[in-house]
Short mmCIF file of C-alpha atoms in Angstrom, two decimals:
data_model
loop_
_atom_site.label_atom_id
_atom_site.label_comp_id
_atom_site.label_asym_id
_atom_site.label_seq_id
_atom_site.Cartn_x
_atom_site.Cartn_y
_atom_site.Cartn_z
CA UNK P 1 36.31 32.18 11.92
CA UNK P 2 39.94 32.98 11.32
CA UNK P 3 40.86 36.44 12.70
CA UNK P 4 42.57 37.39 9.43
CA UNK P 5 39.32 36.80 7.51
CA UNK P 6 37.41 39.03 9.91
CA UNK P 7 40.08 41.72 9.57
CA UNK P 8 39.91 41.64 5.76
CA UNK P 9 36.15 42.13 5.84
CA UNK P 10 36.35 44.88 8.46
CA UNK P 11 38.88 46.84 6.43
CA UNK P 12 37.89 46.21 2.81
CA UNK P 13 34.31 44.96 2.40
CA UNK P 14 31.29 47.29 2.39
CA UNK P 15 29.26 46.43 5.51
CA UNK P 16 25.86 46.24 3.81
CA UNK P 17 25.18 42.67 4.94
CA UNK P 18 24.53 41.36 8.41
CA UNK P 19 27.01 38.49 8.52
CA UNK P 20 27.39 35.67 11.01
CA UNK P 21 30.90 35.19 12.43
CA UNK P 22 31.40 32.06 10.35
CA UNK P 23 33.51 31.60 7.21
CA UNK P 24 32.29 28.74 5.02
CA UNK P 25 34.89 26.87 3.00
CA UNK P 26 33.27 23.95 1.21
CA UNK P 27 29.99 22.16 0.73
CA UNK P 28 28.57 18.89 -0.50
CA UNK P 29 24.87 18.15 -0.79
CA UNK P 30 23.14 19.66 2.23
CA UNK P 31 26.32 19.84 4.33
CA UNK P 32 28.77 22.74 4.56
CA UNK P 33 31.97 23.08 6.55
CA UNK P 34 33.50 26.26 7.98
CA UNK P 35 37.16 27.21 8.14
CA UNK P 36 37.42 25.59 11.57
CA UNK P 37 36.30 22.25 10.16
CA UNK P 38 32.89 22.44 11.79
CA UNK P 39 30.00 20.76 9.95
CA UNK P 40 26.54 22.26 9.40
CA UNK P 41 23.32 20.84 8.01
CA UNK P 42 22.11 23.52 5.59
CA UNK P 43 18.34 23.87 5.18
CA UNK P 44 18.69 27.29 3.55
CA UNK P 45 21.47 26.56 1.05
CA UNK P 46 22.60 29.59 -0.88
CA UNK P 47 19.46 31.52 0.11
CA UNK P 48 17.52 28.95 -1.88
CA UNK P 49 19.81 29.10 -4.92
CA UNK P 50 21.34 25.67 -4.30
CA UNK P 51 18.21 23.68 -5.11
CA UNK P 52 20.34 20.61 -5.88
CA UNK P 53 22.50 21.13 -2.80
CA UNK P 54 26.07 22.32 -2.65
CA UNK P 55 28.27 21.44 -5.63
CA UNK P 56 25.86 19.11 -7.47
CA UNK P 57 27.97 16.80 -9.65
CA UNK P 58 26.10 17.44 -12.89
CA UNK P 59 26.47 21.22 -12.57
CA UNK P 60 30.11 20.99 -11.50
CA UNK P 61 30.92 18.76 -14.46
CA UNK P 62 29.14 21.03 -16.96
CA UNK P 63 30.82 24.19 -15.64
CA UNK P 64 34.27 22.60 -15.53
CA UNK P 65 33.85 21.43 -19.11
CA UNK P 66 32.62 24.84 -20.27
CA UNK P 67 35.29 27.03 -18.62
CA UNK P 68 37.93 25.06 -20.47
CA UNK P 69 36.28 25.90 -23.81
CA UNK P 70 34.72 29.37 -23.68
CA UNK P 71 34.03 31.49 -20.60
CA UNK P 72 32.27 34.54 -21.98
CA UNK P 73 31.14 36.10 -25.23
CA UNK P 74 28.71 39.02 -25.58
CA UNK P 75 25.15 38.58 -26.76
CA UNK P 76 26.08 40.05 -30.13
CA UNK P 77 27.00 36.46 -30.96
CA UNK P 78 25.07 33.20 -30.84
CA UNK P 79 26.00 30.34 -28.53
CA UNK P 80 24.27 27.01 -28.95
CA UNK P 81 23.86 26.38 -25.23
CA UNK P 82 21.81 29.56 -24.69
CA UNK P 83 19.36 28.51 -27.37
CA UNK P 84 19.10 24.99 -25.93
CA UNK P 85 18.55 26.42 -22.46
CA UNK P 86 15.75 28.69 -23.69
CA UNK P 87 14.06 25.73 -25.39
CA UNK P 88 14.20 23.61 -22.24
CA UNK P 89 12.55 26.41 -20.23
CA UNK P 90 9.97 27.09 -22.95
CA UNK P 91 9.03 23.42 -23.22
CA UNK P 92 8.46 23.22 -19.45
CA UNK P 93 6.50 26.46 -19.12
CA UNK P 94 4.09 28.21 -21.48
CA UNK P 95 5.98 27.84 -24.73
CA UNK P 96 7.41 31.33 -24.94
CA UNK P 97 10.80 32.97 -25.34
CA UNK P 98 13.54 33.80 -22.84
CA UNK P 99 15.67 36.84 -22.06
CA UNK P 100 18.67 35.91 -19.92
CA UNK P 101 20.32 38.03 -17.24
CA UNK P 102 22.23 37.49 -14.01
CA UNK P 103 19.80 37.85 -11.13
CA UNK P 104 16.20 38.08 -10.04
CA UNK P 105 16.33 41.86 -9.78
CA UNK P 106 17.58 42.09 -13.37
CA UNK P 107 14.85 39.72 -14.53
CA UNK P 108 12.21 41.86 -12.81
CA UNK P 109 13.67 45.05 -14.29
CA UNK P 110 13.29 43.43 -17.71
CA UNK P 111 9.69 42.51 -16.89
CA UNK P 112 8.88 46.07 -15.75
CA UNK P 113 10.33 47.48 -18.97
CA UNK P 114 8.49 44.91 -21.07
CA UNK P 115 5.14 45.75 -19.45
CA UNK P 116 5.62 49.43 -20.26
CA UNK P 117 6.94 48.80 -23.76
CA UNK P 118 4.18 46.36 -24.74
CA UNK P 119 1.21 48.39 -23.58
CA UNK P 120 0.07 51.75 -25.06
CA UNK P 121 2.36 54.65 -24.14
CA UNK P 122 -0.08 56.27 -21.73
CA UNK P 123 -0.15 53.05 -19.71
CA UNK P 124 2.76 52.78 -17.32
CA UNK P 125 1.38 51.86 -13.90
CA UNK P 126 2.04 48.46 -12.32
CA UNK P 127 0.21 47.03 -9.32
CA UNK P 128 2.23 44.97 -6.84
CA UNK P 129 1.43 43.55 -3.40
CA UNK P 130 2.22 44.26 0.21
CA UNK P 131 4.76 41.86 1.61
CA UNK P 132 6.16 41.13 -1.84
CA UNK P 133 9.84 41.21 -2.66
CA UNK P 134 11.16 41.81 -6.17
CA UNK P 135 14.83 42.69 -5.77
CA UNK P 136 17.31 45.41 -4.86
CA UNK P 137 17.65 47.56 -7.98
CA UNK P 138 15.67 50.81 -7.80
CA UNK P 139 12.82 49.67 -10.04
CA UNK P 140 12.58 46.31 -8.30
CA UNK P 141 12.84 47.98 -4.90
CA UNK P 142 9.97 50.30 -5.82
CA UNK P 143 7.94 47.28 -6.88
CA UNK P 144 8.66 45.77 -3.47
CA UNK P 145 5.76 46.98 -1.35
CA UNK P 146 7.62 47.05 1.95
CA UNK P 147 8.32 50.55 3.35
CA UNK P 148 11.46 49.39 5.17
CA UNK P 149 13.20 48.86 1.82
CA UNK P 150 12.22 52.35 0.57
CA UNK P 151 13.69 54.36 3.47
CA UNK P 152 16.20 56.94 2.30
CA UNK P 153 15.94 56.04 -1.40
CA UNK P 154 13.35 58.51 -2.62
CA UNK P 155 12.17 59.62 -5.03
CA UNK P 156 11.29 56.13 -6.18
CA UNK P 157 10.27 55.08 -9.68
CA UNK P 158 6.87 56.50 -10.61
CA UNK P 159 3.89 54.35 -11.43
CA UNK P 160 3.74 51.65 -8.78
CA UNK P 161 0.74 51.12 -6.53
CA UNK P 162 0.29 48.48 -3.87
CA UNK P 163 -2.59 46.21 -2.96
CA UNK P 164 -2.93 43.87 0.02
CA UNK P 165 -1.85 40.33 -0.92
CA UNK P 166 -4.98 38.31 -1.55
CA UNK P 167 -7.39 41.27 -1.78
CA UNK P 168 -8.97 41.15 -5.23
CA UNK P 169 -11.36 44.03 -4.54
CA UNK P 170 -8.43 46.28 -3.66
CA UNK P 171 -6.76 45.42 -6.96
CA UNK P 172 -9.92 46.31 -8.85
CA UNK P 173 -9.94 49.68 -7.11
CA UNK P 174 -6.39 50.48 -8.24
CA UNK P 175 -6.88 49.75 -11.95
CA UNK P 176 -7.34 52.83 -14.12
CA UNK P 177 -6.71 53.85 -17.73
CA UNK P 178 -2.98 54.20 -17.05
CA UNK P 179 -2.50 50.72 -15.57
CA UNK P 180 -0.29 48.45 -17.66
CA UNK P 181 0.20 45.35 -15.57
CA UNK P 182 0.04 43.39 -12.33
CA UNK P 183 3.20 41.89 -10.86
CA UNK P 184 3.08 39.29 -8.09
CA UNK P 185 4.95 36.42 -6.50
CA UNK P 186 2.49 33.49 -6.77
CA UNK P 187 3.91 32.44 -3.40
CA UNK P 188 5.56 35.16 -1.35
CA UNK P 189 8.96 34.05 -0.13
CA UNK P 190 10.75 36.85 1.68
CA UNK P 191 7.29 38.07 2.69
CA UNK P 192 6.89 35.06 4.97
CA UNK P 193 6.16 32.05 2.74
CA UNK P 194 2.59 33.19 2.12
CA UNK P 195 0.37 31.20 -0.25
CA UNK P 196 -2.35 32.95 -2.26
CA UNK P 197 -5.99 32.54 -1.18
CA UNK P 198 -7.99 30.16 -3.31
CA UNK P 199 -9.03 31.78 -6.58
CA UNK P 200 -6.89 34.88 -6.10
CA UNK P 201 -4.43 34.25 -8.94
CA UNK P 202 -7.27 33.32 -11.31
CA UNK P 203 -9.00 36.54 -10.26
CA UNK P 204 -5.89 38.51 -11.24
CA UNK P 205 -5.75 36.67 -14.57
CA UNK P 206 -9.38 37.58 -15.23
CA UNK P 207 -8.78 41.24 -14.37
CA UNK P 208 -5.77 41.39 -16.69
CA UNK P 209 -7.76 39.85 -19.53
CA UNK P 210 -10.68 42.21 -18.92
CA UNK P 211 -8.55 45.38 -18.85
CA UNK P 212 -5.80 44.47 -21.32
CA UNK P 213 -3.05 44.26 -18.67
CA UNK P 214 -0.02 42.01 -18.55
CA UNK P 215 0.19 39.54 -15.67
CA UNK P 216 3.74 39.07 -14.38
CA UNK P 217 4.61 36.21 -12.03
CA UNK P 218 7.84 36.71 -10.10
CA UNK P 219 9.02 33.13 -9.58
CA UNK P 220 12.56 34.06 -8.64
CA UNK P 221 12.22 32.06 -5.42
CA UNK P 222 9.31 29.70 -6.10
CA UNK P 223 10.27 28.62 -9.61
CA UNK P 224 12.48 25.97 -11.16
CA UNK P 225 10.92 23.01 -9.36
CA UNK P 226 10.94 24.12 -5.75
CA UNK P 227 7.19 23.68 -5.27
CA UNK P 228 7.10 20.25 -6.89
CA UNK P 229 6.04 21.61 -10.28
CA UNK P 230 8.46 23.23 -12.66
CA UNK P 231 6.89 26.59 -11.88
CA UNK P 232 4.66 27.65 -9.00
CA UNK P 233 1.89 28.89 -11.31
CA UNK P 234 1.39 25.30 -12.50
CA UNK P 235 0.10 24.42 -9.03
CA UNK P 236 -2.73 26.92 -9.57
CA UNK P 237 -3.42 26.39 -13.30
CA UNK P 238 -3.09 30.13 -13.94
CA UNK P 239 -0.68 31.11 -16.71
CA UNK P 240 1.08 34.51 -16.68
CA UNK P 241 2.08 36.65 -19.65
CA UNK P 242 5.56 37.17 -18.21
CA UNK P 243 7.54 35.13 -15.68
CA UNK P 244 10.83 35.90 -13.98
CA UNK P 245 13.33 33.33 -12.71
CA UNK P 246 16.70 33.30 -10.92
CA UNK P 247 18.07 31.81 -7.67
CA UNK P 248 17.97 28.04 -8.35
CA UNK P 249 17.79 28.49 -12.15
CA UNK P 250 21.43 27.44 -12.57
CA UNK P 251 21.87 25.15 -9.57
CA UNK P 252 23.85 27.73 -7.59
CA UNK P 253 25.61 29.50 -10.48
CA UNK P 254 24.49 33.10 -11.03
CA UNK P 255 21.77 33.34 -13.64
CA UNK P 256 18.38 34.90 -14.24
CA UNK P 257 15.73 34.82 -16.93
CA UNK P 258 12.54 36.51 -18.03
CA UNK P 259 10.12 34.39 -20.03
CA UNK P 260 7.24 35.75 -22.06
CA UNK P 261 5.02 34.69 -24.91
CA UNK P 262 6.15 34.76 -28.53
CA UNK P 263 3.57 37.48 -29.20
CA UNK P 264 4.81 39.80 -26.43
CA UNK P 265 8.55 39.12 -26.75
CA UNK P 266 9.21 41.44 -29.75
CA UNK P 267 8.22 44.46 -27.62
CA UNK P 268 11.59 44.18 -25.87
CA UNK P 269 13.20 45.39 -29.05
CA UNK P 270 16.97 45.68 -29.70
CA UNK P 271 18.61 48.42 -27.69
CA UNK P 272 15.89 48.68 -25.03
CA UNK P 273 17.39 46.21 -22.55
CA UNK P 274 20.47 44.03 -22.14
CA UNK P 275 22.64 42.12 -19.68
CA UNK P 276 26.32 41.88 -20.54
CA UNK P 277 26.84 38.52 -18.84
CA UNK P 278 23.26 37.30 -19.25
CA UNK P 279 22.96 33.80 -20.67
CA UNK P 280 26.72 33.41 -20.88
CA UNK P 281 28.17 29.99 -21.73
CA UNK P 282 28.80 29.01 -18.10
CA UNK P 283 25.33 29.98 -16.88
CA UNK P 284 23.72 28.31 -19.88
CA UNK P 285 25.55 25.03 -19.33
CA UNK P 286 24.75 25.17 -15.60
CA UNK P 287 21.09 25.91 -16.32
CA UNK P 288 20.82 23.02 -18.75
CA UNK P 289 22.56 20.66 -16.33
CA UNK P 290 20.21 21.70 -13.52
CA UNK P 291 17.06 20.99 -15.54
CA UNK P 292 18.33 17.64 -16.77
CA UNK P 293 19.49 16.59 -13.30
CA UNK P 294 16.09 17.38 -11.79
CA UNK P 295 14.40 15.20 -14.38
CA UNK P 296 17.02 12.44 -14.33
CA UNK P 297 16.62 11.96 -10.57
CA UNK P 298 12.84 12.53 -10.39
CA UNK P 299 13.30 15.49 -8.08
CA UNK P 300 10.02 17.27 -8.80
CA UNK P 301 8.13 14.47 -7.09
CA UNK P 302 10.82 14.39 -4.43
CA UNK P 303 10.19 18.07 -3.69
CA UNK P 304 6.56 17.28 -2.99
CA UNK P 305 7.11 14.28 -0.74
CA UNK P 306 10.06 15.83 1.08
CA UNK P 307 8.12 19.04 1.71
CA UNK P 308 5.18 17.05 3.07
CA UNK P 309 7.55 15.08 5.32
CA UNK P 310 9.14 18.22 6.78
CA UNK P 311 5.85 20.03 7.31
CA UNK P 312 4.41 16.86 8.83
CA UNK P 313 7.31 16.65 11.29
CA UNK P 314 6.95 20.30 12.28
CA UNK P 315 3.14 20.60 12.36
CA UNK P 316 2.72 19.10 15.90
CA UNK P 317 4.73 22.03 17.24
CA UNK P 318 1.69 24.27 16.69
CA UNK P 319 -0.18 22.39 19.44
CA UNK P 320 2.90 21.79 21.58
CA UNK P 321 4.40 25.29 21.70
CA UNK P 322 2.41 28.52 22.09
CA UNK P 323 5.11 30.43 20.20
CA UNK P 324 4.42 28.48 16.97
CA UNK P 325 1.42 29.89 15.11
CA UNK P 326 1.44 27.99 11.83
CA UNK P 327 3.48 25.68 9.63
CA UNK P 328 2.82 26.41 5.96
CA UNK P 329 4.25 26.19 2.48
CA UNK P 330 4.26 24.22 -0.73
CA UNK P 331 6.90 21.72 -1.77
CA UNK P 332 10.24 22.90 -0.47
CA UNK P 333 9.10 26.41 0.44
CA UNK P 334 8.38 26.05 4.15
CA UNK P 335 7.57 28.68 6.76
CA UNK P 336 6.91 28.56 10.51
CA UNK P 337 5.18 31.65 11.78
CA UNK P 338 6.03 32.50 15.38
CA UNK P 339 4.71 34.87 18.02
CA UNK P 340 8.29 35.81 18.89
CA UNK P 341 11.39 37.07 17.11
CA UNK P 342 12.98 34.32 15.08
CA UNK P 343 16.59 35.52 15.07
CA UNK P 344 17.49 33.96 18.47
CA UNK P 345 16.21 30.63 17.17
CA UNK P 346 18.31 30.95 14.01
CA UNK P 347 21.37 31.61 16.18
CA UNK P 348 20.57 28.72 18.51
CA UNK P 349 20.20 26.38 15.52
CA UNK P 350 23.53 27.55 14.10
CA UNK P 351 25.18 26.77 17.44
CA UNK P 352 23.79 23.24 17.10
CA UNK P 353 25.03 22.85 13.52
CA UNK P 354 21.83 23.73 11.61
CA UNK P 355 21.55 26.62 9.14
CA UNK P 356 18.10 28.15 8.64
CA UNK P 357 16.68 31.61 7.98
CA UNK P 358 14.20 34.03 9.53
CA UNK P 359 12.22 36.51 7.44
CA UNK P 360 9.79 39.28 8.39
CA UNK P 361 11.14 39.04 11.92
CA UNK P 362 8.98 36.11 12.99
CA UNK P 363 8.82 33.53 10.21
CA UNK P 364 11.37 30.73 10.14
CA UNK P 365 12.01 30.01 6.47
CA UNK P 366 13.37 26.73 5.13
CA UNK P 367 14.36 26.33 1.47
CA UNK P 368 16.11 22.95 1.55
CA UNK P 369 17.69 21.19 -1.39
CA UNK P 370 15.76 18.63 -3.40
CA UNK P 371 18.60 16.23 -2.68
CA UNK P 372 18.15 16.39 1.09
CA UNK P 373 17.84 12.86 2.48
CA UNK P 374 15.02 11.72 4.75
CA UNK P 375 17.53 11.30 7.58
CA UNK P 376 18.82 14.83 7.09
CA UNK P 377 15.27 16.19 6.96
CA UNK P 378 14.35 14.45 10.22
CA UNK P 379 17.57 15.57 11.91
CA UNK P 380 16.99 19.16 10.82
CA UNK P 381 13.41 19.10 12.11
CA UNK P 382 14.59 17.67 15.45
CA UNK P 383 17.25 20.36 15.84
CA UNK P 384 14.77 23.11 14.96
CA UNK P 385 12.17 21.71 17.34
CA UNK P 386 14.74 21.60 20.14
CA UNK P 387 15.66 25.24 19.49
CA UNK P 388 12.00 26.27 19.53
CA UNK P 389 11.38 24.38 22.78
CA UNK P 390 14.39 26.05 24.36
CA UNK P 391 13.16 29.45 23.24
CA UNK P 392 9.67 28.75 24.56
CA UNK P 393 10.83 27.57 27.98
#
């Protein structure tokens, strides 16, 4: 990294991120280059936001066209693209309506408000799950049942209670007359790429129906095609009342959305919630381009086969290396649970030109682009395997 870049960050940028000493300058597909001209294979592009890879042509073209016409107008006006975008999402999900915002945390804040607004006033409690992650705003942080994210922030937002992920009996025990909803990631991402036990999501649906609660699926990471279906819940045939989206929603451009049914949507009445830049012309055009590109190139099926290929290449490491506990995931959400800290392996991979991620301290997380080639997938698996072998030796 250039010394002047490091100096600028040291002097002027709030140090709330742990950053690697690398400055990235450009990207194409699953490859990025730093300011020294070094090339990296990126299997965690944009923290999962770049589902079509870096600078996908369809999104670039749509954004370039839009910024020359109209960059931003407030939501006190109509823009055709926002309506078209909402229809595309509705047609591919449960036929509801969309509220647009800028991020996953904002989408989850909207969902939390909607749950409280739609249910009787005395009901305000929301059940979430240990290991879940719902964002960095205070409401979303409170919903995130991980004590490390709560340290120093109290008092937190009232009304959240936490159940072990996968424990239906524990959820039953938390429901009372003040409970308004259940909020869950169908597949936990930051929590370690954890899939729900068989029947668990249906059990939550049944509990919500029995007690008049709203079921919220946080698909900020798992949604938009990453699992091989448009939305993760479609893998389990369990439909939520509310769903939140972000990350890959706009192919790398900032954008978030909350979807809910036509019956529930009016509860988020005018004046109760807003996002100044939400659903702006650029995000809308990028979101539309992303959906159409996924369908044009048959990338939902590609996510399935590519995910199977990567997990198949990595699975033998469980028997080969005692530090690898499990290879798991669905589609292009892939996790390798280790018995050791994963950060040295992430650093070793970066030294070899491979960008990956570690979450929860010991789970290597891969969120590769749908456009990753077979050759790139195999090369990434080989580099990761080499790093694991070196760590194990």
